[in-house]
Each structure stands twice: as structure tokens, then as C-alpha cells.
PDB file of C-alpha atoms in Angstrom:
ATOM      1  CA  MET A   1     -60.943 -27.580-110.153  1.00  0.00           C
ATOM      2  CA  ALA A   2     -59.927 -28.405-106.576  1.00  0.00           C
ATOM      3  CA  LEU A   3     -62.446 -31.221-106.054  1.00  0.00           C
ATOM      4  CA  LYS A   4     -62.495 -32.743-109.527  1.00  0.00           C
ATOM      5  CA  ASP A   5     -63.472 -36.439-109.457  1.00  0.00           C
ATOM      6  CA  ARG A   6     -63.793 -36.470-105.657  1.00  0.00           C
ATOM      7  CA  VAL A   7     -66.885 -38.063-104.121  1.00  0.00           C
ATOM      8  CA  ILE A   8     -68.249 -35.969-101.261  1.00  0.00           C
ATOM      9  CA  LEU A   9     -71.088 -37.008 -98.973  1.00  0.00           C
ATOM     10  CA  ILE A  10     -72.930 -34.126 -97.281  1.00  0.00           C
ATOM     11  CA  THR A  11     -75.447 -34.828 -94.535  1.00  0.00           C
ATOM     12  CA  ASN A  12     -78.554 -32.855 -93.553  1.00  0.00           C
ATOM     13  CA  VAL A  13     -78.083 -30.945 -96.758  1.00  0.00           C
ATOM     14  CA  GLU A  14     -81.267 -28.888 -96.505  1.00  0.00           C
ATOM     15  CA  LYS A  15     -79.979 -27.338 -93.258  1.00  0.00           C
ATOM     16  CA  PHE A  16     -77.225 -25.018 -92.032  1.00  0.00           C
ATOM     17  CA  ALA A  17     -74.223 -25.263 -94.394  1.00  0.00           C
ATOM     18  CA  GLY A  18     -75.765 -27.747 -96.820  1.00  0.00           C
ATOM     19  CA  HIS A  19     -76.711 -25.571 -99.775  1.00  0.00           C
ATOM     20  CA  GLY A  20     -73.597 -23.412 -99.734  1.00  0.00           C
ATOM     21  CA  THR A  21     -71.339 -26.455 -99.537  1.00  0.00           C
ATOM     22  CA  SER A  22     -73.221 -28.278-102.296  1.00  0.00           C
ATOM     23  CA  ALA A  23     -72.945 -25.285-104.632  1.00  0.00           C
ATOM     24  CA  VAL A  24     -69.218 -24.802-104.084  1.00  0.00           C
ATOM     25  CA  ALA A  25     -68.409 -28.526-104.271  1.00  0.00           C
ATOM     26  CA  LEU A  26     -70.255 -28.906-107.562  1.00  0.00           C
ATOM     27  CA  ALA A  27     -68.571 -25.810-108.992  1.00  0.00           C
ATOM     28  CA  GLN A  28     -65.202 -27.331-108.060  1.00  0.00           C
ATOM     29  CA  GLY A  29     -65.946 -30.568-109.916  1.00  0.00           C
ATOM     30  CA  ALA A  30     -66.989 -32.877-107.079  1.00  0.00           C
ATOM     31  CA  THR A  31     -69.516 -35.671-107.246  1.00  0.00           C
ATOM     32  CA  VAL A  32     -71.946 -34.612-104.517  1.00  0.00           C
ATOM     33  CA  LEU A  33     -73.985 -37.219-102.662  1.00  0.00           C
ATOM     34  CA  ALA A  34     -76.585 -35.569-100.478  1.00  0.00           C
ATOM     35  CA  HIS A  35     -78.444 -36.877 -97.449  1.00  0.00           C
ATOM     36  CA  ASP A  36     -81.388 -35.276 -95.716  1.00  0.00           C
ATOM     37  CA  PRO A  37     -84.177 -36.672 -93.506  1.00  0.00           C
ATOM     38  CA  THR A  38     -86.715 -35.220 -95.934  1.00  0.00           C
ATOM     39  CA  PHE A  39     -85.334 -37.263 -98.839  1.00  0.00           C
ATOM     40  CA  GLU A  40     -87.555 -40.205 -98.034  1.00  0.00           C
ATOM     41  CA  ALA A  41     -90.006 -38.300-100.230  1.00  0.00           C
ATOM     42  CA  PRO A  42     -89.135 -38.463-103.977  1.00  0.00           C
ATOM     43  CA  SER A  43     -90.439 -34.915-104.417  1.00  0.00           C
ATOM     44  CA  ALA A  44     -87.902 -33.609-101.887  1.00  0.00           C
ATOM     45  CA  ARG A  45     -85.072 -35.360-103.710  1.00  0.00           C
ATOM     46  CA  ARG A  46     -86.192 -33.932-107.047  1.00  0.00           C
ATOM     47  CA  ALA A  47     -86.453 -30.430-105.593  1.00  0.00           C
ATOM     48  CA  TYR A  48     -82.925 -30.560-104.201  1.00  0.00           C
ATOM     49  CA  GLU A  49     -81.465 -31.914-107.442  1.00  0.00           C
ATOM     50  CA  ALA A  50     -83.283 -29.211-109.412  1.00  0.00           C
ATOM     51  CA  ARG A  51     -81.631 -26.539-107.245  1.00  0.00           C
ATOM     52  CA  HIS A  52     -78.238 -28.259-107.516  1.00  0.00           C
ATOM     53  CA  PRO A  53     -77.887 -29.795-110.994  1.00  0.00           C
ATOM     54  CA  GLY A  54     -75.456 -32.693-110.978  1.00  0.00           C
ATOM     55  CA  ALA A  55     -75.925 -33.581-107.301  1.00  0.00           C
ATOM     56  CA  HIS A  56     -77.375 -36.932-106.253  1.00  0.00           C
ATOM     57  CA  ALA A  57     -79.968 -36.966-103.475  1.00  0.00           C
ATOM     58  CA  LEU A  58     -79.843 -40.277-101.624  1.00  0.00           C
ATOM     59  CA  ALA A  59     -83.130 -41.942-100.772  1.00  0.00           C
ATOM     60  CA  ALA A  60     -81.549 -43.651 -97.748  1.00  0.00           C
ATOM     61  CA  THR A  61     -81.748 -41.721 -94.478  1.00  0.00           C
ATOM     62  CA  ASP A  62     -80.435 -44.400 -92.097  1.00  0.00           C
ATOM     63  CA  PRO A  63     -76.660 -43.799 -91.692  1.00  0.00           C
ATOM     64  CA  ALA A  64     -75.569 -47.387 -92.339  1.00  0.00           C
ATOM     65  CA  THR A  65     -77.758 -47.738 -95.428  1.00  0.00           C
ATOM     66  CA  MET A  66     -76.635 -44.333 -96.671  1.00  0.00           C
ATOM     67  CA  ILE A  67     -72.944 -45.243 -96.476  1.00  0.00           C
ATOM     68  CA  GLU A  68     -73.599 -48.631 -98.066  1.00  0.00           C
ATOM     69  CA  LEU A  69     -75.529 -47.060-100.936  1.00  0.00           C
ATOM     70  CA  ALA A  70     -72.867 -44.415-101.558  1.00  0.00           C
ATOM     71  CA  LEU A  71     -70.098 -47.025-101.700  1.00  0.00           C
ATOM     72  CA  LYS A  72     -72.117 -49.345-103.893  1.00  0.00           C
ATOM     73  CA  ARG A  73     -72.825 -46.553-106.355  1.00  0.00           C
ATOM     74  CA  HIS A  74     -69.392 -44.920-106.476  1.00  0.00           C
ATOM     75  CA  GLY A  75     -66.944 -47.349-104.884  1.00  0.00           C
ATOM     76  CA  ARG A  76     -65.447 -44.748-102.567  1.00  0.00           C
ATOM     77  CA  ILE A  77     -66.168 -41.743-100.373  1.00  0.00           C
ATOM     78  CA  ASP A  78     -63.369 -39.218-100.534  1.00  0.00           C
ATOM     79  CA  ALA A  79     -64.882 -36.756 -98.078  1.00  0.00           C
ATOM     80  CA  LEU A  80     -67.630 -36.714 -95.480  1.00  0.00           C
ATOM     81  CA  VAL A  81     -69.208 -33.420 -94.432  1.00  0.00           C
ATOM     82  CA  SER A  82     -71.204 -34.007 -91.251  1.00  0.00           C
ATOM     83  CA  ASN A  83     -73.470 -30.982 -91.369  1.00  0.00           C
ATOM     84  CA  ASP A  84     -75.201 -31.097 -87.997  1.00  0.00           C
ATOM     85  CA  ALA A  85     -77.800 -28.421 -87.342  1.00  0.00           C
ATOM     86  CA  PHE A  86     -79.652 -28.018 -84.057  1.00  0.00           C
ATOM     87  CA  PRO A  87     -81.496 -25.031 -82.574  1.00  0.00           C
ATOM     88  CA  ALA A  88     -79.420 -22.847 -80.285  1.00  0.00           C
ATOM     89  CA  LEU A  89     -82.014 -22.884 -77.512  1.00  0.00           C
ATOM     90  CA  ARG A  90     -81.707 -20.245 -74.791  1.00  0.00           C
ATOM     91  CA  ALA A  91     -81.521 -22.294 -71.590  1.00  0.00           C
ATOM     92  CA  PRO A  92     -80.432 -20.586 -68.354  1.00  0.00           C
ATOM     93  CA  LEU A  93     -79.132 -23.168 -65.898  1.00  0.00           C
ATOM     94  CA  ALA A  94     -82.186 -23.094 -63.625  1.00  0.00           C
ATOM     95  CA  GLU A  95     -84.559 -23.580 -66.560  1.00  0.00           C
ATOM     96  CA  ALA A  96     -82.598 -25.955 -68.801  1.00  0.00           C
ATOM     97  CA  ARG A  97     -84.295 -29.298 -69.424  1.00  0.00           C
ATOM     98  CA  LEU A  98     -82.237 -32.462 -69.370  1.00  0.00           C
ATOM     99  CA  GLU A  99     -84.295 -33.831 -72.279  1.00  0.00           C
ATOM    100  CA  ASP A 100     -83.169 -30.904 -74.448  1.00  0.00           C
ATOM    101  CA  TYR A 101     -79.570 -31.367 -73.352  1.00  0.00           C
ATOM    102  CA  ARG A 102     -79.635 -35.059 -74.234  1.00  0.00           C
ATOM    103  CA  THR A 103     -81.176 -34.303 -77.625  1.00  0.00           C
ATOM    104  CA  ALA A 104     -78.498 -31.684 -78.321  1.00  0.00           C
ATOM    105  CA  LEU A 105     -75.753 -34.190 -77.503  1.00  0.00           C
ATOM    106  CA  GLU A 106     -77.410 -36.889 -79.591  1.00  0.00           C
ATOM    107  CA  THR A 107     -77.764 -34.609 -82.611  1.00  0.00           C
ATOM    108  CA  MET A 108     -74.467 -32.748 -82.518  1.00  0.00           C
ATOM    109  CA  ALA A 109     -72.057 -35.283 -81.005  1.00  0.00           C
ATOM    110  CA  VAL A 110     -73.438 -38.834 -81.049  1.00  0.00           C
ATOM    111  CA  ALA A 111     -74.780 -38.681 -84.624  1.00  0.00           C
ATOM    112  CA  PRO A 112     -71.495 -37.551 -86.230  1.00  0.00           C
ATOM    113  CA  PHE A 113     -69.559 -40.065 -84.118  1.00  0.00           C
ATOM    114  CA  ARG A 114     -71.720 -42.889 -85.469  1.00  0.00           C
ATOM    115  CA  LEU A 115     -71.383 -41.629 -89.024  1.00  0.00           C
ATOM    116  CA  ILE A 116     -67.600 -41.519 -88.755  1.00  0.00           C
ATOM    117  CA  GLN A 117     -67.587 -45.053 -87.343  1.00  0.00           C
ATOM    118  CA  LEU A 118     -69.419 -46.176 -90.468  1.00  0.00           C
ATOM    119  CA  VAL A 119     -67.358 -44.328 -93.060  1.00  0.00           C
ATOM    120  CA  ALA A 120     -63.906 -44.843 -91.526  1.00  0.00           C
ATOM    121  CA  PRO A 121     -63.454 -48.498 -92.637  1.00  0.00           C
ATOM    122  CA  ALA A 122     -63.862 -47.567 -96.305  1.00  0.00           C
ATOM    123  CA  MET A 123     -61.512 -44.593 -95.961  1.00  0.00           C
ATOM    124  CA  ARG A 124     -58.957 -46.749 -94.160  1.00  0.00           C
ATOM    125  CA  LYS A 125     -59.133 -49.292 -96.952  1.00  0.00           C
ATOM    126  CA  GLN A 126     -58.494 -46.628 -99.599  1.00  0.00           C
ATOM    127  CA  ARG A 127     -55.809 -45.043 -97.364  1.00  0.00           C
ATOM    128  CA  SER A 128     -57.272 -41.581 -97.746  1.00  0.00           C
ATOM    129  CA  GLY A 129     -60.195 -39.474 -96.666  1.00  0.00           C
ATOM    130  CA  ARG A 130     -61.390 -36.116 -95.421  1.00  0.00           C
ATOM    131  CA  ILE A 131     -63.874 -35.762 -92.568  1.00  0.00           C
ATOM    132  CA  VAL A 132     -65.266 -32.310 -91.807  1.00  0.00           C
ATOM    133  CA  LEU A 133     -67.735 -31.567 -89.022  1.00  0.00           C
ATOM    134  CA  VAL A 134     -69.792 -28.415 -89.397  1.00  0.00           C
ATOM    135  CA  SER A 135     -69.738 -27.282 -85.794  1.00  0.00           C
ATOM    136  CA  SER A 136     -69.721 -23.938 -84.015  1.00  0.00           C
ATOM    137  CA  ALA A 137     -67.343 -21.280 -82.766  1.00  0.00           C
ATOM    138  CA  ALA A 138     -69.468 -20.953 -79.608  1.00  0.00           C
ATOM    139  CA  PRO A 139     -67.334 -23.372 -77.505  1.00  0.00           C
ATOM    140  CA  LEU A 140     -64.258 -21.288 -78.269  1.00  0.00           C
ATOM    141  CA  ARG A 141     -65.735 -18.397 -76.257  1.00  0.00           C
ATOM    142  CA  GLY A 142     -68.724 -19.718 -74.350  1.00  0.00           C
ATOM    143  CA  ILE A 143     -72.129 -18.035 -74.332  1.00  0.00           C
ATOM    144  CA  ALA A 144     -74.093 -17.422 -71.137  1.00  0.00           C
ATOM    145  CA  ASN A 145     -77.515 -19.121 -70.962  1.00  0.00           C
ATOM    146  CA  TYR A 146     -76.708 -21.506 -73.820  1.00  0.00           C
ATOM    147  CA  ALA A 147     -74.750 -24.189 -71.967  1.00  0.00           C
ATOM    148  CA  PRO A 148     -76.529 -27.244 -73.498  1.00  0.00           C
ATOM    149  CA  TYR A 149     -75.975 -26.053 -77.076  1.00  0.00           C
ATOM    150  CA  VAL A 150     -72.423 -24.847 -76.493  1.00  0.00           C
ATOM    151  CA  SER A 151     -71.291 -27.951 -74.604  1.00  0.00           C
ATOM    152  CA  ALA A 152     -72.777 -30.284 -77.230  1.00  0.00           C
ATOM    153  CA  ARG A 153     -70.824 -28.431 -79.893  1.00  0.00           C
ATOM    154  CA  ALA A 154     -67.750 -28.660 -77.671  1.00  0.00           C
ATOM    155  CA  ALA A 155     -68.196 -32.439 -77.573  1.00  0.00           C
ATOM    156  CA  ALA A 156     -68.096 -32.523 -81.373  1.00  0.00           C
ATOM    157  CA  ASN A 157     -64.984 -30.345 -81.392  1.00  0.00           C
ATOM    158  CA  GLY A 158     -63.337 -32.710 -78.901  1.00  0.00           C
ATOM    159  CA  LEU A 159     -64.241 -35.639 -81.113  1.00  0.00           C
ATOM    160  CA  VAL A 160     -62.285 -34.013 -83.929  1.00  0.00           C
ATOM    161  CA  SER A 161     -59.154 -33.641 -81.804  1.00  0.00           C
ATOM    162  CA  SER A 162     -59.155 -37.290 -80.762  1.00  0.00           C
ATOM    163  CA  LEU A 163     -60.098 -38.877 -84.070  1.00  0.00           C
ATOM    164  CA  ALA A 164     -57.522 -36.836 -85.974  1.00  0.00           C
ATOM    165  CA  LYS A 165     -54.816 -38.549 -83.923  1.00  0.00           C
ATOM    166  CA  GLU A 166     -56.435 -41.959 -84.303  1.00  0.00           C
ATOM    167  CA  LEU A 167     -56.986 -41.834 -88.063  1.00  0.00           C
ATOM    168  CA  GLY A 168     -54.052 -39.761 -89.275  1.00  0.00           C
ATOM    169  CA  ARG A 169     -51.795 -42.745 -90.028  1.00  0.00           C
ATOM    170  CA  ASP A 170     -54.485 -44.061 -92.349  1.00  0.00           C
ATOM    171  CA  GLY A 171     -54.341 -40.950 -94.521  1.00  0.00           C
ATOM    172  CA  ILE A 172     -57.574 -39.565 -93.069  1.00  0.00           C
ATOM    173  CA  THR A 173     -57.847 -35.996 -91.836  1.00  0.00           C
ATOM    174  CA  VAL A 174     -60.517 -34.909 -89.361  1.00  0.00           C
ATOM    175  CA  ASN A 175     -61.378 -31.234 -88.903  1.00  0.00           C
ATOM    176  CA  ALA A 176     -64.261 -29.007 -87.879  1.00  0.00           C
ATOM    177  CA  VAL A 177     -65.411 -25.631 -89.088  1.00  0.00           C
ATOM    178  CA  GLY A 178     -66.459 -23.547 -86.085  1.00  0.00           C
ATOM    179  CA  SER A 179     -69.116 -21.394 -87.669  1.00  0.00           C
ATOM    180  CA  ASN A 180     -70.980 -18.422 -86.266  1.00  0.00           C
ATOM    181  CA  TYR A 181     -72.756 -15.427 -87.754  1.00  0.00           C
ATOM    182  CA  VAL A 182     -73.146 -17.003 -91.198  1.00  0.00           C
ATOM    183  CA  GLU A 183     -76.424 -16.423 -93.037  1.00  0.00           C
ATOM    184  CA  ASN A 184     -78.654 -19.480 -92.992  1.00  0.00           C
ATOM    185  CA  PRO A 185     -82.346 -19.911 -92.206  1.00  0.00           C
ATOM    186  CA  ASP A 186     -81.736 -22.286 -89.285  1.00  0.00           C
ATOM    187  CA  TYR A 187     -79.977 -19.696 -87.139  1.00  0.00           C
ATOM    188  CA  PHE A 188     -80.820 -16.447 -88.932  1.00  0.00           C
ATOM    189  CA  PRO A 189     -84.413 -16.631 -90.219  1.00  0.00           C
ATOM    190  CA  PRO A 190     -85.664 -14.032 -92.729  1.00  0.00           C
ATOM    191  CA  ALA A 191     -87.578 -12.101 -90.050  1.00  0.00           C
ATOM    192  CA  LEU A 192     -84.358 -11.580 -88.088  1.00  0.00           C
ATOM    193  CA  LEU A 193     -82.390 -10.546 -91.173  1.00  0.00           C
ATOM    194  CA  ALA A 194     -85.102  -7.967 -91.954  1.00  0.00           C
ATOM    195  CA  ASN A 195     -84.914  -6.447 -88.447  1.00  0.00           C
ATOM    196  CA  LYS A 196     -82.468  -3.573 -88.921  1.00  0.00           C
ATOM    197  CA  GLU A 197     -82.140  -2.791 -85.216  1.00  0.00           C
ATOM    198  CA  ALA A 198     -81.407  -6.418 -84.286  1.00  0.00           C
ATOM    199  CA  MET A 199     -78.959  -6.780 -87.155  1.00  0.00           C
ATOM    200  CA  ALA A 200     -77.093  -3.616 -86.220  1.00  0.00           C
ATOM    201  CA  LYS A 201     -76.726  -4.876 -82.642  1.00  0.00           C
ATOM    202  CA  MET A 202     -75.567  -8.264 -83.882  1.00  0.00           C
ATOM    203  CA  THR A 203     -73.052  -7.102 -86.473  1.00  0.00           C
ATOM    204  CA  ALA A 204     -71.537  -4.726 -83.927  1.00  0.00           C
ATOM    205  CA  GLN A 205     -70.147  -7.846 -82.211  1.00  0.00           C
ATOM    206  CA  ILE A 206     -68.467  -9.090 -85.401  1.00  0.00           C
ATOM    207  CA  PRO A 207     -65.073  -7.554 -86.182  1.00  0.00           C
ATOM    208  CA  VAL A 208     -65.633  -7.672 -89.959  1.00  0.00           C
ATOM    209  CA  GLY A 209     -68.975  -5.900 -89.443  1.00  0.00           C
ATOM    210  CA  ARG A 210     -71.273  -8.245 -91.372  1.00  0.00           C
ATOM    211  CA  LEU A 211     -72.696 -11.742 -91.520  1.00  0.00           C
ATOM    212  CA  GLY A 212     -70.862 -14.367 -93.506  1.00  0.00           C
ATOM    213  CA  LYS A 213     -72.240 -15.725 -96.771  1.00  0.00           C
ATOM    214  CA  PRO A 214     -73.241 -19.382 -97.226  1.00  0.00           C
ATOM    215  CA  GLU A 215     -70.807 -19.700-100.129  1.00  0.00           C
ATOM    216  CA  GLU A 216     -67.944 -18.473 -97.944  1.00  0.00           C
ATOM    217  CA  LEU A 217     -68.674 -21.196 -95.398  1.00  0.00           C
ATOM    218  CA  GLY A 218     -69.044 -23.726 -98.225  1.00  0.00           C
ATOM    219  CA  ALA A 219     -65.682 -22.724 -99.691  1.00  0.00           C
ATOM    220  CA  THR A 220     -63.963 -23.211 -96.329  1.00  0.00           C
ATOM    221  CA  ILE A 221     -65.527 -26.651 -95.898  1.00  0.00           C
ATOM    222  CA  CYS A 222     -64.592 -27.633 -99.454  1.00  0.00           C
ATOM    223  CA  PHE A 223     -60.998 -26.564 -98.926  1.00  0.00           C
ATOM    224  CA  LEU A 224     -60.769 -28.948 -95.970  1.00  0.00           C
ATOM    225  CA  CYS A 225     -62.166 -31.682 -98.270  1.00  0.00           C
ATOM    226  CA  SER A 226     -59.485 -31.100-100.891  1.00  0.00           C
ATOM    227  CA  GLU A 227     -56.080 -32.647-101.495  1.00  0.00           C
ATOM    228  CA  GLN A 228     -54.489 -29.297-100.649  1.00  0.00           C
ATOM    229  CA  ALA A 229     -55.624 -29.667 -97.023  1.00  0.00           C
ATOM    230  CA  GLY A 230     -53.825 -32.968 -96.501  1.00  0.00           C
ATOM    231  CA  PHE A 231     -51.517 -31.602 -93.782  1.00  0.00           C
ATOM    232  CA  ILE A 232     -54.314 -30.028 -91.732  1.00  0.00           C
ATOM    233  CA  THR A 233     -55.983 -32.267 -89.164  1.00  0.00           C
ATOM    234  CA  GLY A 234     -57.383 -32.012 -85.652  1.00  0.00           C
ATOM    235  CA  HIS A 235     -58.143 -28.353 -86.285  1.00  0.00           C
ATOM    236  CA  ILE A 236     -61.232 -26.398 -85.210  1.00  0.00           C
ATOM    237  CA  LEU A 237     -61.215 -23.594 -87.758  1.00  0.00           C
ATOM    238  CA  PRO A 238     -63.218 -20.556 -86.609  1.00  0.00           C
ATOM    239  CA  HIS A 239     -65.382 -19.163 -89.365  1.00  0.00           C
ATOM    240  CA  ALA A 240     -66.984 -16.290 -87.550  1.00  0.00           C
ATOM    241  CA  GLY A 241     -65.700 -13.000 -88.918  1.00  0.00           C
ATOM    242  CA  GLY A 242     -63.200 -12.558 -86.079  1.00  0.00           C
ATOM    243  CA  TRP A 243     -65.727 -13.157 -83.285  1.00  0.00           C
ATOM    244  CA  ALA A 244     -63.707 -16.216 -82.210  1.00  0.00           C
TER     245      ALA A 244
END
């Protein structure tokens, strides 16, 4: 099993790539530590652990406390998956609100930067680590009327390029998965998936002719968390069926 005995911390696990990554990581033998803002409630933690037997839902939601708790419990963090979900709001330039732009940057660029700041000292001490940002393929092509979302994702992708060079000598790799057109309720709600006309129009833009599966995205993320990916860093890996 590719992730046997590896401790993987996944953030915002109830969103975006969280469930697919949890399922694959557990199947590959990882110890999965899961964060989500909803986990302040014991019932939410129990519900997640019931869906993913063997995973540990962390009660801490503050980043510093979360990292501290994970290290106290397991002594190491082998991989961090910063799973940052934010609505892709349609915002033509004349109508875009600066408040929304700032929130997008805070959620998709500032938050993962802070998390990496907190986890990097422990990874440097153990001389190894994998950091994977769940980002977007949108900056690789650009999308009209979505500049705030796309540029915030681009900031995260730029973060990967810089930190890979800064942390590489410490045995830490930093990569991003540039996702698009992968089934998940945050970007593809059930009502949209049930709309045959909308889906036909959408899949016509995807060279492979279909949406990706959550487990496919999870498998890609888990590969970048594995020992086998030790020579890959600073890479924005498109996971978009050929769209980017």
C-alpha cells in the first residue's frame, strides 16, 4: 500500500476533494487526520468518521491548534493536503466586488500559506514532507467574468512554485493539483448533474467527454503524497480531462 504508515492531514474535508482523498488515502494504508470547520460539533466528527472508518476527525479548527494536536497525537505529519474550496462566483469586471475578491484571496491563497508556515517546521525537523494544494486548472487558461476566482487560484499556484524551491533542500515537496470538471457538490451540485442539456454542453468542452470522479482526483492527490513522488515538486498538475 503506497501510503502505509504515513500520517496525512486533510483540511476542509467535507468540501471539494475531501471525501475522495480520504477514501483513497485510507485504502492505501494512511493514517488520515481530518479537519473541517464543522468539526467543532461532536456529531459532525462522528458522522465523518462513520463514513470513513479509521479516519480521525480533529476537534480543533484553528490552524495552529490543529497542527499542534496532530503532532502531539502522532509525532509527525508526513503530508498536508490543503483542500481549499471557494465558490467560483461569476463576476464581470464592472460588477465585481472588492470584498468578494479579498475573501477569495484569503480563502484560497492566504489560508494555505499560513497552514504551510505552521507545518513546515515539523517537516523540516523530520527532513521530509509532502505538501499538496488542491487548486484549480482555471489559471492555466483563464475564464472570462471569473477574474477574482481565477486570480486567487493563480496566487495559490504561484505559492507552490516559490515554496518548492525554498523547501526542497529540506526534503519537502510542494505541488498543486489543478482540478476542473470533477464531480463534487461544491462546484457541481446535484441539480446541475441532473440537467442533461447543461451537462451535454459542459462535457462537450472536455476532451475525455465526461466529468472526473472524486476517487480519481483523490488518487492523484495521494500519489503526490507518496514516497514515489519524491522527485516531483513545484508542479501544477492539471486534473481536468484535457481541458487544461
